[in-house]
Coordinates of C-alpha atoms and ligand atoms in Angstrom, one line a residue:
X1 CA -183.6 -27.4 76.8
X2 CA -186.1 -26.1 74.2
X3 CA -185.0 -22.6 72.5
X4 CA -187.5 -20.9 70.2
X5 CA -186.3 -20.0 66.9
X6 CA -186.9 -16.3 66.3
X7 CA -189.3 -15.6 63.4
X8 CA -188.8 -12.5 61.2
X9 CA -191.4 -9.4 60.8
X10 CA -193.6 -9.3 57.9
X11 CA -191.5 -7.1 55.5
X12 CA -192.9 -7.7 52.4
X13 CA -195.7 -9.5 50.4
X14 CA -195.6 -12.8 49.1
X15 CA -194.6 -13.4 45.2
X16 CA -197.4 -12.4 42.6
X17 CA -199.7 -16.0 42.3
X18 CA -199.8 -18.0 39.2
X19 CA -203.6 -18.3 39.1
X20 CA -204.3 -21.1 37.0
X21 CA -201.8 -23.5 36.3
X22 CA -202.5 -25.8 32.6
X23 CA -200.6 -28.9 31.3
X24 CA -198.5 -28.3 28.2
X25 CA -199.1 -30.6 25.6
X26 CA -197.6 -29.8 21.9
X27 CA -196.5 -26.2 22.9
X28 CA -200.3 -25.5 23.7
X29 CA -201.8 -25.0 27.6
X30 CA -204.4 -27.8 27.7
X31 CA -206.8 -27.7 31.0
X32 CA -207.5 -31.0 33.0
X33 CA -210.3 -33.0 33.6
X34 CA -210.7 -31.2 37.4
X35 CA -208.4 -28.4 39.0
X36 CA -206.9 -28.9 42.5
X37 CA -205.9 -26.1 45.1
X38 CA -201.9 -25.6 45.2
X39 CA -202.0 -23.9 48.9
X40 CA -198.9 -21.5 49.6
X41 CA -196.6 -22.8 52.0
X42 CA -195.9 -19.3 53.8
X43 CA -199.2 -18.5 55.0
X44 CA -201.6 -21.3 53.8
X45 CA -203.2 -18.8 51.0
X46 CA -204.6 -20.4 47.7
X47 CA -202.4 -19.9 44.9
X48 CA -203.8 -21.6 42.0
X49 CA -205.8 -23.8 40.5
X50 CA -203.9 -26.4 38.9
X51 CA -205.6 -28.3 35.9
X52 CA -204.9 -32.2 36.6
X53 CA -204.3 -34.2 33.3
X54 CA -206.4 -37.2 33.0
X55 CA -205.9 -40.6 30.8
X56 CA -206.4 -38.8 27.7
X57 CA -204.7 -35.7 28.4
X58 CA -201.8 -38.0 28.9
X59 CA -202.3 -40.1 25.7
X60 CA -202.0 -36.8 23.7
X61 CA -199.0 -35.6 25.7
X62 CA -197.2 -39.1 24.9
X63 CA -198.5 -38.9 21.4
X64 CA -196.9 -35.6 21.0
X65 CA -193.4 -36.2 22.7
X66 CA -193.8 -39.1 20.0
X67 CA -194.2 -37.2 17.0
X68 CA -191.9 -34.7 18.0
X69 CA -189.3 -37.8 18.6
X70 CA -189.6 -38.6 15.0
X71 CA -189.9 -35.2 13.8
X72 CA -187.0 -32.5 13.7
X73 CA -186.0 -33.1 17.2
X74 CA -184.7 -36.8 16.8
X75 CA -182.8 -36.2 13.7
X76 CA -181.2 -33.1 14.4
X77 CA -177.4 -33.3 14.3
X78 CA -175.7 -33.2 18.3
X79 CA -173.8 -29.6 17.3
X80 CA -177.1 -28.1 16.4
X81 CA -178.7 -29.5 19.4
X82 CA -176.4 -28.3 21.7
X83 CA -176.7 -25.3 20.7
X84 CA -180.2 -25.1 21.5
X85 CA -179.3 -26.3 24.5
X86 CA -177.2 -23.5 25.4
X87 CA -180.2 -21.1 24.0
X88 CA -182.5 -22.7 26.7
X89 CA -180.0 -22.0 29.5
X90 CA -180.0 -18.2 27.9
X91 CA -183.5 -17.9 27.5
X92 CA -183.7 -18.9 31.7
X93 CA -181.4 -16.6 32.9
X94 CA -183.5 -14.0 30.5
X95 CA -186.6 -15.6 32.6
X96 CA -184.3 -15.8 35.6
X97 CA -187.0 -13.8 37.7
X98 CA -190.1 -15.2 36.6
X99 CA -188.6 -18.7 37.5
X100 CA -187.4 -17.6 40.9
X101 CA -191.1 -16.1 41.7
X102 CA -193.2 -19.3 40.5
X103 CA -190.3 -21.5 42.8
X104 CA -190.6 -19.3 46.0
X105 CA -194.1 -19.2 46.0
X106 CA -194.6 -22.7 45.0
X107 CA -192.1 -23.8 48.0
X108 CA -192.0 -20.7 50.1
X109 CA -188.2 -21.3 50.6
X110 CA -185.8 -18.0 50.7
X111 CA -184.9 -16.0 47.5
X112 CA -182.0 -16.0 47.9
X113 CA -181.9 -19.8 47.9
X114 CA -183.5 -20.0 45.1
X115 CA -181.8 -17.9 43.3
X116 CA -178.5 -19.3 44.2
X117 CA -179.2 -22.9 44.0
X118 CA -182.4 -23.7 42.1
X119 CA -182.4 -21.3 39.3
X120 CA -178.9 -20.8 38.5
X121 CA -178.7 -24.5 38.0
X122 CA -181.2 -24.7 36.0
X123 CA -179.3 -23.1 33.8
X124 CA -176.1 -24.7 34.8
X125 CA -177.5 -27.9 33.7
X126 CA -178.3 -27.2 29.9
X127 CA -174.8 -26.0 29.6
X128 CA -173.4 -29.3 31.4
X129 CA -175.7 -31.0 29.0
X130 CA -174.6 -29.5 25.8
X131 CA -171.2 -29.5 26.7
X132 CA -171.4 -33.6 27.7
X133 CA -172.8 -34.2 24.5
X134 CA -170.6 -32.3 22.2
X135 CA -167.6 -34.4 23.7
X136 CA -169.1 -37.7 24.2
X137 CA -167.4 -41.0 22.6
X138 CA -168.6 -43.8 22.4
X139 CA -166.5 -47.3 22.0
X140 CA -165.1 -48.4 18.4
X141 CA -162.6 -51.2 18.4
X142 CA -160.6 -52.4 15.1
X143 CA -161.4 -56.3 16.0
X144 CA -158.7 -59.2 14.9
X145 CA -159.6 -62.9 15.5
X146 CA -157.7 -65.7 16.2
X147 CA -158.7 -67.5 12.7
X148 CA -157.2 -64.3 10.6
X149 CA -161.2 -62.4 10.3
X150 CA -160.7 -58.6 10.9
X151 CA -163.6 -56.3 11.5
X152 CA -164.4 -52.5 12.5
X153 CA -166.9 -52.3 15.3
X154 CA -168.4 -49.2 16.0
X155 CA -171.4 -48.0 18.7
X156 CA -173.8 -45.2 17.8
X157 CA -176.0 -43.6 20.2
X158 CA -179.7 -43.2 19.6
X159 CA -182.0 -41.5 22.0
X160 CA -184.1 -43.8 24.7
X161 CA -187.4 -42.6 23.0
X162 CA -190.3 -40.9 25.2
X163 CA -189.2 -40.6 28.7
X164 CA -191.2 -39.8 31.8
X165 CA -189.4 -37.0 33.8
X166 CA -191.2 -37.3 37.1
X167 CA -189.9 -35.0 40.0
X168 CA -190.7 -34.1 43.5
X169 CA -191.1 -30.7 45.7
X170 CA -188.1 -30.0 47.1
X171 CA -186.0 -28.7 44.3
X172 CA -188.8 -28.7 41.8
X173 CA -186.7 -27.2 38.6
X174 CA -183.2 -27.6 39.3
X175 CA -184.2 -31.4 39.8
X176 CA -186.0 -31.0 36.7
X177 CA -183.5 -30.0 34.4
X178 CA -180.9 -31.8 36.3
X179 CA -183.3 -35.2 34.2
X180 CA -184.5 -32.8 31.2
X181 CA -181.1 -31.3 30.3
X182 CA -179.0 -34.7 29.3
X183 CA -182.5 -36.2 28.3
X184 CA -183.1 -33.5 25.5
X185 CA -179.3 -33.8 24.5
X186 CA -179.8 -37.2 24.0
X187 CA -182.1 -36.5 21.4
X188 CA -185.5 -37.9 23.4
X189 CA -188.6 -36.3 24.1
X190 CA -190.4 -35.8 27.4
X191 CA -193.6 -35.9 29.2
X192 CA -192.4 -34.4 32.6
X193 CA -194.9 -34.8 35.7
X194 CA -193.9 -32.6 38.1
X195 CA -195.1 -32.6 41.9
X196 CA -197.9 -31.9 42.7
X197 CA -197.0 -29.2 45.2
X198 CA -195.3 -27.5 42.9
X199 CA -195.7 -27.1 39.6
X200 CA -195.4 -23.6 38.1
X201 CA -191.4 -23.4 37.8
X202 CA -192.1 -26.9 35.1
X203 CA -195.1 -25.2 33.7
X204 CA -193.0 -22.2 33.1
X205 CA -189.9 -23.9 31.5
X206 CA -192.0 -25.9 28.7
X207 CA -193.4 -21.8 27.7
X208 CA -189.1 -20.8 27.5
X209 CA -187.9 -23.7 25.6
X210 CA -190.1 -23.2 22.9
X211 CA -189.3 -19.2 23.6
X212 CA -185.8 -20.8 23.2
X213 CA -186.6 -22.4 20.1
X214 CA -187.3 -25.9 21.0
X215 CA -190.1 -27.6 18.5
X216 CA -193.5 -28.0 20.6
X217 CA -193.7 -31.6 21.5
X218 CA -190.1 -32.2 22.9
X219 CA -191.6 -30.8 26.6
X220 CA -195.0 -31.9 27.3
X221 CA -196.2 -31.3 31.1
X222 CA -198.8 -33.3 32.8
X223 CA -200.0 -32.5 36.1
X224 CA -201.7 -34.1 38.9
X225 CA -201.0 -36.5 41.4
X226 CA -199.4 -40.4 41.5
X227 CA -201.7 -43.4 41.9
X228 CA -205.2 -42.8 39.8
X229 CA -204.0 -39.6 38.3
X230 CA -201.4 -38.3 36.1
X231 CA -198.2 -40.6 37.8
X232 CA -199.9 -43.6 37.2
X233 CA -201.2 -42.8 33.9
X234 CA -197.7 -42.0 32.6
X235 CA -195.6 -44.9 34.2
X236 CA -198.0 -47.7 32.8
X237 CA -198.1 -45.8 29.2
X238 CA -197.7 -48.3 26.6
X239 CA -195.9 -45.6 24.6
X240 CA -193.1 -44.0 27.3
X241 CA -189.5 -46.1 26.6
X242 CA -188.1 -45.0 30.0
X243 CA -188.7 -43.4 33.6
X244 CA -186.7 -41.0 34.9
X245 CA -187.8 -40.5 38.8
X246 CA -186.8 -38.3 42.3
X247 CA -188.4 -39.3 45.0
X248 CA -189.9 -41.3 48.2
X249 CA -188.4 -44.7 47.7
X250 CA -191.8 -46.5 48.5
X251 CA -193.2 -44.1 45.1
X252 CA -190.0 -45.5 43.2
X253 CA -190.8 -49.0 44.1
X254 CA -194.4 -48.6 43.0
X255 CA -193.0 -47.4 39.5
X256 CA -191.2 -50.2 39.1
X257 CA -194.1 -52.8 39.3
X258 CA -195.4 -50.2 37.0
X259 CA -193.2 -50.6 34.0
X260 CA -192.5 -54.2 35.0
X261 CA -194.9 -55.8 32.7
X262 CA -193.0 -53.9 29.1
X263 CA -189.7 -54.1 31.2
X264 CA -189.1 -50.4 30.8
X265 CA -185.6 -48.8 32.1
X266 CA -185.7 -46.8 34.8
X267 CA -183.1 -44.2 36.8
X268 CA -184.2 -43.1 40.3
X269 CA -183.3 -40.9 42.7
X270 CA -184.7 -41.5 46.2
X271 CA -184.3 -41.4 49.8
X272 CA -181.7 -40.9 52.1
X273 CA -181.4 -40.8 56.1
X274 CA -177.4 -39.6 55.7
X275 CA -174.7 -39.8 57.8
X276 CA -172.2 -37.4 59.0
X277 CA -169.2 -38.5 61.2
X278 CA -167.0 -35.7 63.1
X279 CA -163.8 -37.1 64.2
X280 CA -162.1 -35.3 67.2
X281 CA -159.3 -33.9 65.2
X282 CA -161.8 -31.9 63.3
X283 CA -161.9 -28.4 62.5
X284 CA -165.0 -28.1 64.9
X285 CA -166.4 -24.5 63.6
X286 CA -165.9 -25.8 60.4
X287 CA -167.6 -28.8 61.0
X288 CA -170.4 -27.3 63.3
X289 CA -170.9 -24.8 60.5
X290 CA -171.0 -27.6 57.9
X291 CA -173.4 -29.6 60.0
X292 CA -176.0 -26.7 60.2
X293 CA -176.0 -26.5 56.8
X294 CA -176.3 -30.4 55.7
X295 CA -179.0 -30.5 58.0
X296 CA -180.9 -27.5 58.2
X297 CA -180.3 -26.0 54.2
X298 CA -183.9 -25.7 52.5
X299 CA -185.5 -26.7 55.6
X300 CA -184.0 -30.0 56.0
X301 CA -185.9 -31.0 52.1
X302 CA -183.3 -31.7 50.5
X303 CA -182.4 -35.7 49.7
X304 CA -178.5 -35.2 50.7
X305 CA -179.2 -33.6 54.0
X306 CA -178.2 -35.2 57.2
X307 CA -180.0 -36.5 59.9
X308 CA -177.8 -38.7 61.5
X309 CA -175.0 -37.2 63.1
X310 CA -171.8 -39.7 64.8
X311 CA -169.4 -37.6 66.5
X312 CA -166.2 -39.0 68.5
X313 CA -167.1 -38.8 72.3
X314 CA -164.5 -36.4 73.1
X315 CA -166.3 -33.5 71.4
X316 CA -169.8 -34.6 71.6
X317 CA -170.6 -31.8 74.3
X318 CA -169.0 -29.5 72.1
X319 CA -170.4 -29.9 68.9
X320 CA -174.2 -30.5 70.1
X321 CA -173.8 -27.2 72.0
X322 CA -172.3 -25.8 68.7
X323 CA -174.6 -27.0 66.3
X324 CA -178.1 -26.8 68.7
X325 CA -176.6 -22.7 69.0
X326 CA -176.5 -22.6 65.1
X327 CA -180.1 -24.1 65.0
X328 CA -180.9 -21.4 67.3
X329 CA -179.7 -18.7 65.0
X330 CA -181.5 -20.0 61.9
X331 CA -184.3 -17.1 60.9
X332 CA -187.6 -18.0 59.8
X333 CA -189.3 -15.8 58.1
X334 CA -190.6 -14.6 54.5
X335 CA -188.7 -15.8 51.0
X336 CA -188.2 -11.8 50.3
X337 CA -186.5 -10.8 53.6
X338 CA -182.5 -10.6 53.0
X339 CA -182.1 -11.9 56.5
X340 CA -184.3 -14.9 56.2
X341 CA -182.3 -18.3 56.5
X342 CA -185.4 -20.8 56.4
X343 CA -188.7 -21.2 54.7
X344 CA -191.5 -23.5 55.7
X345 CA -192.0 -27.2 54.9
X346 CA -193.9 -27.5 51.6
X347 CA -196.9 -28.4 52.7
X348 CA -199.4 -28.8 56.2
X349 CA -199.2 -32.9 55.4
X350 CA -195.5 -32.7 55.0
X351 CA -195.2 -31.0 58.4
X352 CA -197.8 -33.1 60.2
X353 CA -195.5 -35.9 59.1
X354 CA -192.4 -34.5 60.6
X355 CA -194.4 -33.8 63.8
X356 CA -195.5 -37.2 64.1
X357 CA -191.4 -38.2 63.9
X358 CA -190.7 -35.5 66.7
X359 CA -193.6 -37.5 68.7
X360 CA -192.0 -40.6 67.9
X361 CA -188.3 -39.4 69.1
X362 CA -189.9 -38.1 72.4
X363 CA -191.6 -42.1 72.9
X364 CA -188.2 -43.7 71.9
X365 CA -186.6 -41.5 74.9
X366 CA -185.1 -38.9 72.9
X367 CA -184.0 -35.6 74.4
X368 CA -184.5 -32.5 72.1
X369 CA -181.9 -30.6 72.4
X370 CA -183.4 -27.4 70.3
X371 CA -186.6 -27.6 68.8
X372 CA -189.3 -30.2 68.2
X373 CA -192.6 -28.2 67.7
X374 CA -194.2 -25.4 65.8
X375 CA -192.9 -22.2 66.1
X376 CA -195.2 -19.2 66.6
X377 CA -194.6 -16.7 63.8
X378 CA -197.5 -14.3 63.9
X379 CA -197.7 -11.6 61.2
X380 CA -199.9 -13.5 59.1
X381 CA -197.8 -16.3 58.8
X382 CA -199.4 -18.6 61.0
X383 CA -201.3 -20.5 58.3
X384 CA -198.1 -21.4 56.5
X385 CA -196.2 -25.0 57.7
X386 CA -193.6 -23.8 59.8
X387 CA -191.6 -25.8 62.2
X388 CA -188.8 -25.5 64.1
X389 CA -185.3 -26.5 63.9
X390 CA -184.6 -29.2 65.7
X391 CA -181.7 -31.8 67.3
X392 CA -182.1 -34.8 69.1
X393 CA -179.6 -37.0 71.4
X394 CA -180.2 -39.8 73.2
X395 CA -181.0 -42.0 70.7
X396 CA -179.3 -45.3 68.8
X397 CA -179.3 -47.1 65.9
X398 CA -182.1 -49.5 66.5
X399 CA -185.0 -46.7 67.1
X400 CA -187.1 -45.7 64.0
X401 CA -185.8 -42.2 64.3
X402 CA -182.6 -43.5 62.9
X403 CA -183.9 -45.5 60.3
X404 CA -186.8 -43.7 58.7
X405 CA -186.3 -40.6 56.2
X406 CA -188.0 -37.2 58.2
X407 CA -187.0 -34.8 55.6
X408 CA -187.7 -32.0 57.4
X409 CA -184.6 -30.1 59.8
X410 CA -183.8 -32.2 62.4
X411 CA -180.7 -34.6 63.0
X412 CA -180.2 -36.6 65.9
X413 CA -176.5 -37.1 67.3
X414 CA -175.1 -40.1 68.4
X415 CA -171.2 -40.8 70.3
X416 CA -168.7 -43.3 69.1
X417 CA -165.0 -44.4 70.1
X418 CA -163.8 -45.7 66.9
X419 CA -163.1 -45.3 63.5
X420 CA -164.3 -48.7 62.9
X421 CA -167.1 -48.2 65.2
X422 CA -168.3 -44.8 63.3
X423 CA -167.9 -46.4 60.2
X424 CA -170.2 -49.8 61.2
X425 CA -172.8 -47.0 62.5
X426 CA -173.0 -44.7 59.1
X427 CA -173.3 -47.9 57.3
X428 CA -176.4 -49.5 59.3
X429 CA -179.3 -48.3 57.1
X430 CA -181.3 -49.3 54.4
X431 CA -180.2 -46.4 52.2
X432 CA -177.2 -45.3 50.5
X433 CA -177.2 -41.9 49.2
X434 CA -174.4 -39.3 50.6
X435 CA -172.2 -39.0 53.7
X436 CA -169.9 -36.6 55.1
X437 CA -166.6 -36.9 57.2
X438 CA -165.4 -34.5 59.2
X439 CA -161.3 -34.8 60.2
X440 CA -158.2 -33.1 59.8
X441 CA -156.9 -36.6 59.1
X442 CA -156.4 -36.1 55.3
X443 CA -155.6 -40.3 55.5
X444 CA -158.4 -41.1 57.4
X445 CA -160.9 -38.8 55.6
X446 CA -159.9 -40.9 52.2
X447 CA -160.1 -44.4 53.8
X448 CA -163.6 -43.5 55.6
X449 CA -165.2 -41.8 52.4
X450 CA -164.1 -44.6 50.7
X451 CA -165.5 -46.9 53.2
X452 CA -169.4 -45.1 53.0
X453 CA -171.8 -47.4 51.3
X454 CA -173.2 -44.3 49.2
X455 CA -173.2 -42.6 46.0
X456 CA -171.8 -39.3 47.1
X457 CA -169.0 -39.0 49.8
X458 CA -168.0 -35.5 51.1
X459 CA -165.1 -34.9 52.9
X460 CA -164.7 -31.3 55.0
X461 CA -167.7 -30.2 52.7
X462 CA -171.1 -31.1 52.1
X463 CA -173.1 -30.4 48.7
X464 CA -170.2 -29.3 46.8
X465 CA -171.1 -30.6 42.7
X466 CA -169.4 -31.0 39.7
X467 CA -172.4 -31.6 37.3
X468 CA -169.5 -33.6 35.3
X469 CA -169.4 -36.3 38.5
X470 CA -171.5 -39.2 39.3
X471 CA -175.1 -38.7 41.3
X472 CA -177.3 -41.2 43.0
X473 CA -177.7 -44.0 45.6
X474 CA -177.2 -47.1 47.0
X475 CA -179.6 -49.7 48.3
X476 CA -183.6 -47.7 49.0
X477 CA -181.4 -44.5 47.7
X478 CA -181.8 -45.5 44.2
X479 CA -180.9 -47.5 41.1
X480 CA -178.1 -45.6 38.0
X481 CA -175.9 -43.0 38.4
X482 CA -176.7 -39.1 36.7
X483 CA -174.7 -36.6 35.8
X484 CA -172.0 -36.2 33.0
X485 CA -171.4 -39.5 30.8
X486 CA -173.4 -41.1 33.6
X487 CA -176.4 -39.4 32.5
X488 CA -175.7 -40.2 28.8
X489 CA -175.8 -44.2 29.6
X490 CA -179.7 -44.3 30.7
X491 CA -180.9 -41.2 28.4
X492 CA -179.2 -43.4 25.3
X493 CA -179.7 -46.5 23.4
X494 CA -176.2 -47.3 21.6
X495 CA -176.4 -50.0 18.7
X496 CA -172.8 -51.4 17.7
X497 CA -172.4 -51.8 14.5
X498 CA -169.4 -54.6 13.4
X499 CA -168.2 -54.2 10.2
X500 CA -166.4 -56.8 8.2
X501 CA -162.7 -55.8 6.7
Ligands
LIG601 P1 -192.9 -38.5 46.1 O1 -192.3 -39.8 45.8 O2 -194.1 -38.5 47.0 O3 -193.3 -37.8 44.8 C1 -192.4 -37.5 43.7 C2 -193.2 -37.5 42.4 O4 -193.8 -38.7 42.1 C3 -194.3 -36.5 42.4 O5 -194.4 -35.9 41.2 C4 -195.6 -37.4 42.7 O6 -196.8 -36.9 42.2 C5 -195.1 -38.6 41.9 N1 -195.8 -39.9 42.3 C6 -196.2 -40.2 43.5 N2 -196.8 -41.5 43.4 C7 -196.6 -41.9 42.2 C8 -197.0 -43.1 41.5 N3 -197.6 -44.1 42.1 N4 -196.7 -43.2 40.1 C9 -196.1 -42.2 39.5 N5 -195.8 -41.0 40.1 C10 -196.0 -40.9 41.4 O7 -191.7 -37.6 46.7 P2 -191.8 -36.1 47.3 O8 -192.5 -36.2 48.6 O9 -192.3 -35.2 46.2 O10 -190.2 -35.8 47.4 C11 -189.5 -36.0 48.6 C12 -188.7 -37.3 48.4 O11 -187.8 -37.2 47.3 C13 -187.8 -37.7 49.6 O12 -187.9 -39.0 49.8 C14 -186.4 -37.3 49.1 O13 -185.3 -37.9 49.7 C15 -186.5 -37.7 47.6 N6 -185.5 -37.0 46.8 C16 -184.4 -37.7 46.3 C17 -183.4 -37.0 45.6 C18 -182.2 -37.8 45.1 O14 -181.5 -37.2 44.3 N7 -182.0 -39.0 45.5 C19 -183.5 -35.7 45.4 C20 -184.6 -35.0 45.9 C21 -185.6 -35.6 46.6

């Protein structure tokens, strides 16, 4: 059965373009050595030229972030910088409008969504930062040794240094200041390379932190792309101390041969292909509804979404029906429209990629239950890089479909007969990033979230964050943890100090 997803009338223009998009090096807009097209999403229309930063434009960001590390910015006292901090998440929610235009039109996903999520936790994130830092201890021990010497020992934190912030499409600036946030509260600087595809919401932020009162120099952007260009320029920089990174795995393991030769730290964020499990003493409409939005929430772009989905065989029927009948009432349609649900992939590659794993689900002998093409959207819309929702059976754990991150909105459900077995099944894959389990069980859902090999386990919910919790992956999903103190330990350097008595 293949059900078209309805598409939404053409109720309002798209968000005012940013026409020309510069780097931002010492609080000044600094054009490239070329511009590239940044294409909208929602109907394939250009929406700016964006300046790419070549070697020396990213010689004078680092120099910058540099100067400004040893200016002002690195010796100002924590209180006083967390109070900045907390002027920066004012100073967005002043801006809150402006962000939430440059993000829509950058990614073309709904408003509303990016209002919601993306730019009110932007803002979120300063104030977790500020907060972490004005609390955060670090270890002192009154030391007495066997032969009678006493001592105080004592660690002090000192920033990381310059740190590359490099970020990916899908939540350009709440993964943004999900890195910048506990980065600038530790007292570094930053040369942040965002994605290609979209980098107004970055461009933006380094123009209201220095509205906010943040010296020029502590937010240098670079644009451009990775290998040859901007990326690559900035990971093999003699004078960055760190990389912070989101994205494809393959991109973070390309950064890490980068820094290997000055043995640089690194924290990334990457891939996922995540698993859900619904046990047959679920809350089905819960679960059903829970599903549809863990796999189909900002078009299926968003690293913790799921694509593979294990369900106990006695409810397979039901929740495929239930979950392919959600898909169904997904609305695509323009970021402005109240009633729009989903926006398009970011980007015509992007979607020929996803295509090309709906192809390769068909030739593994899967049957698509909703979905699995373009849709046809008309009102001008045609041009953007829509596709539809889509949900597979039929398939198992060996084919590439189950394997291979899609990231776009499809999951592909599978039956089981065990808890064992459904355990064995979410854990066979390379990655490690979230899970969910679905059960009324309240004993069960502990021992099988426990159980995930991931970073983030969900039970009877999906997405829910406290910015105060640990974030990141297992195996291809990534190497640290951010997020509260976690995010502290890679943006920081401590140096103990032992003091004789
Ligand atoms: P990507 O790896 O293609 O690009 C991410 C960023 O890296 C971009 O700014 C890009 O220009 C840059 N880049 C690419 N090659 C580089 C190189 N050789 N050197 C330096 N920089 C380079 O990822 P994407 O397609 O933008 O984003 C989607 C991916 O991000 C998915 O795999 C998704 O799962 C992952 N992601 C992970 C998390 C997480 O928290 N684990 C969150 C969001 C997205």
């Amino acid at each position: 059965m293949t059900t078209r997803t309805t598409s939404l009338p053409d109720t309002a223009p798209s968000p005012a373009p940013m026409r020309h998009v510069r780097n931002v090096i010492d609080g000044e807009p600094v054009d490239g050595v070329r511009t590239f097209a940044k294409h909208s999403p929602i109907d394939g229309a250009l929406l700016a030229d964006v300046h790419e930063a070549g070697r020396h434009e990213v010689d004078r960001a680092v120099a910058s972030a540099r100067a400004a590390l040893e200016g002002p910015w690195g010796r100002m006292p924590v209180g006083e910088r967390a109070t900045v901090l907390r002027r920066v998440a004012d100073a967005i929610e002043r801006r809150f409008d402006d962000l939430v235009a440059a993000e829509v039109a950058d990614t073309g996903k709904p408003e509303a969504l990016a209002r919601d999520l993306d730019v009110a936790r932007a803002a979120a994130n300063f104030r977790s930062a500020a907060d972490i830092i004005s609390t955060a201890a670090l270890d002192s021990y009154l030391t007495e040794l066997p032969d009678g010497r006493r001592a105080l020992n004592y660690a002090v934190r000192k920033p990381l240094g310059v740190v590359a912030v490099i970020v990916p499409w899908n939540l350009p600036l709440l993964l943004l200041t999900w890195k910048l946030a506990p980065a600038l509260a530790s007292g570094n600087t930053v040369v942040v390379k965002p994605s290609e595809e979209t980098p107004s919401s970055a461009t933006l932020l380094a123009e209201i932190l220095l509205e906010a009162g943040v010296p020029a120099g502590v937010m240098n952007v670079v644009h451009g792309f990775g290998a040859g260009s901007a990326g690559e320029f900035l990971t093999t920089h003699p004078g960055v101390d760190g990389v912070t990174f989101t994205g494809e795995s393959s991109t973070g393991s390309a950064i890490m041969r980068a820094v290997a030769p000055r043995v640089r730290p690194v924290s990334f964020e990457l891939g996922g292909k995540n698993a859900a499990v619904v046990f047959a003493d679920a809350d089905l409409d819960a679960a059903i509804a829970g599903l549809a939005r863990s796999t189909y929430l900002n078009t299926g772009q968003v690293c913790l979404c799921t694509e593979r989905i294990y369900v106990e065989r006695p409810v397979f029927d039901d929740v495929a029906a239930g979950l392919a009948e959600q898909a169904a009432r997904l609305r695509l349609g323009r970021p402005e429209n109240p009633a729009t649900t989903t926006g398009p992939l970011i980007s015509q590659q992007h979607r020929q990629k996803v295509l090309s794993y709906f192809d390769l689900a068909r030739q593994e002998g899967a049957n698509v239950l909703i979905g699995g093409g373009i849709p046809t959207m008309g009102d001008g819309l045609d041009g953007g890089s829509w596709i539809e929702p889509t949900l597979l059976t039929g398939l198992d754990n060996t084919h590439r479909t189950m394997r291979e991150e899609i990231f776009g909105p499809v999951a592909a459900l599978i039956a089981f007969d065990t808890e064992a077995e459904a355990i064995a099944l979410a854990n066979d894959t390379d990655y490690g990033l979230a899970a969910v389990t679905w059960t009324r069980d309240l004993s069960r859902g502990h021992r099988v979230a426990q159980r995930m090999r991931v970073g983030m386990s969900w039970v009877n919910t999906w997405y829910l964050r406290d910015l105060r919790s640990p974030f990141g992956g297992m195996g291809l999903s990534g190497i640290g943890r951010e997020g509260g103190h976690h995010s502290l330990e890679f943006y920081s350097e401590p140096t103990n100090v032992c003091v004789a008595l």
